[in-house]
Amino acid sequence: SGGSVDLSGTLDVTKWNVYRVTLDGTSGEVKVYLNENETPVLVDTTTTTTSSNYIRFGGGNSSPTYSALIDFVAYDTTGAYSPAESALP
């Protein structure tokens, strides 16, 4: 099951933000980078296994309390690249 993360001290939701989510398919390590900073704001390991290649936001939440405007999504299955390793398109 999932957990929660409080980024309220790090994140200004009134401004444009870039989120980079990486998942190492071998180790299950997930990292979230904010605004292309080379240090992730979140590092965790998922125990969920699947043969599908997807990322869900808010999955399993029966009463979401958020909204977002998404401008673009880039998806790469060749690796879990940090901002230092690969620039966004």
Short mmCIF file of C-alpha atoms in Angstrom, two decimals:
data_model
loop_
_atom_site.label_atom_id
_atom_site.label_comp_id
_atom_site.label_asym_id
_atom_site.label_seq_id
_atom_site.Cartn_x
_atom_site.Cartn_y
_atom_site.Cartn_z
CA SER A 1 0.00 0.00 0.00
CA GLY A 2 1.09 3.58 -0.48
CA GLY A 3 2.38 6.26 1.82
CA SER A 4 2.30 10.02 1.78
CA VAL A 5 4.96 12.69 1.42
CA ASP A 6 4.75 16.28 2.65
CA LEU A 7 6.61 18.66 0.34
CA SER A 8 4.90 21.80 1.65
CA GLY A 9 8.19 23.29 2.85
CA THR A 10 9.86 22.63 -0.52
CA LEU A 11 7.13 23.19 -3.07
CA ASP A 12 5.41 26.42 -4.12
CA VAL A 13 2.18 25.23 -5.75
CA THR A 14 1.42 28.74 -7.06
CA LYS A 15 4.35 28.46 -9.51
CA TRP A 16 5.30 26.17 -12.37
CA ASN A 17 7.05 23.00 -11.17
CA VAL A 18 8.76 20.16 -13.00
CA TYR A 19 8.57 16.67 -11.51
CA ARG A 20 10.87 13.90 -12.67
CA VAL A 21 9.89 10.45 -11.45
CA THR A 22 12.30 7.58 -12.05
CA LEU A 23 11.75 3.90 -11.41
CA ASP A 24 14.52 1.32 -11.55
CA GLY A 25 12.69 -1.76 -12.82
CA THR A 26 15.30 -4.14 -11.36
CA SER A 27 15.61 -2.78 -7.81
CA GLY A 28 12.20 -1.11 -7.53
CA GLU A 29 13.85 2.13 -6.41
CA VAL A 30 11.69 5.20 -7.07
CA LYS A 31 13.08 8.73 -7.02
CA VAL A 32 11.25 12.03 -7.38
CA TYR A 33 13.19 15.11 -8.45
CA LEU A 34 11.74 18.63 -8.19
CA ASN A 35 12.54 21.32 -10.76
CA GLU A 36 15.49 19.36 -12.17
CA ASN A 37 17.47 19.58 -8.94
CA GLU A 38 20.05 16.77 -8.94
CA THR A 39 19.09 15.74 -5.39
CA PRO A 40 15.79 13.83 -5.21
CA VAL A 41 13.11 15.05 -2.77
CA LEU A 42 11.93 11.47 -2.34
CA VAL A 43 13.67 8.09 -2.54
CA ASP A 44 11.79 4.90 -1.79
CA THR A 45 11.47 1.32 -2.96
CA THR A 46 8.27 -0.13 -4.32
CA THR A 47 7.31 -3.69 -3.55
CA THR A 48 4.66 -3.72 -6.27
CA THR A 49 5.58 -5.87 -9.24
CA THR A 50 3.97 -5.65 -12.64
CA SER A 51 4.82 -6.33 -16.25
CA SER A 52 3.04 -3.10 -17.29
CA ASN A 53 5.02 0.09 -17.89
CA TYR A 54 3.01 2.85 -16.25
CA ILE A 55 3.00 5.39 -13.43
CA ARG A 56 -0.21 6.23 -11.56
CA PHE A 57 -0.91 9.44 -9.70
CA GLY A 58 -3.50 9.20 -6.94
CA GLY A 59 -4.24 5.52 -7.61
CA GLY A 60 -6.20 3.89 -4.80
CA ASN A 61 -7.31 7.23 -3.38
CA SER A 62 -11.08 7.15 -2.93
CA SER A 63 -11.42 10.86 -2.14
CA PRO A 64 -8.69 12.93 -3.83
CA THR A 65 -8.09 16.42 -2.46
CA TYR A 66 -5.85 17.77 -5.22
CA SER A 67 -5.97 19.01 -8.76
CA ALA A 68 -3.27 19.73 -11.30
CA LEU A 69 -2.67 21.11 -14.76
CA ILE A 70 -0.26 18.93 -16.73
CA ASP A 71 1.55 20.58 -19.63
CA PHE A 72 3.58 17.65 -20.93
CA VAL A 73 4.79 14.18 -20.06
CA ALA A 74 8.00 12.54 -21.29
CA TYR A 75 8.33 8.77 -20.89
CA ASP A 76 11.54 6.78 -21.39
CA THR A 77 11.88 3.05 -20.85
CA THR A 78 15.64 2.89 -21.51
CA GLY A 79 16.70 3.89 -17.99
CA ALA A 80 15.97 5.74 -14.74
CA TYR A 81 17.89 8.94 -15.50
CA SER A 82 18.51 11.69 -12.96
CA PRO A 83 18.58 15.35 -14.09
CA ALA A 84 22.41 15.13 -14.10
CA GLU A 85 22.32 12.14 -16.45
CA SER A 86 19.78 13.29 -19.04
CA ALA A 87 18.13 16.60 -19.90
CA LEU A 88 14.40 16.79 -20.54
CA PRO A 89 13.39 17.08 -24.20
#
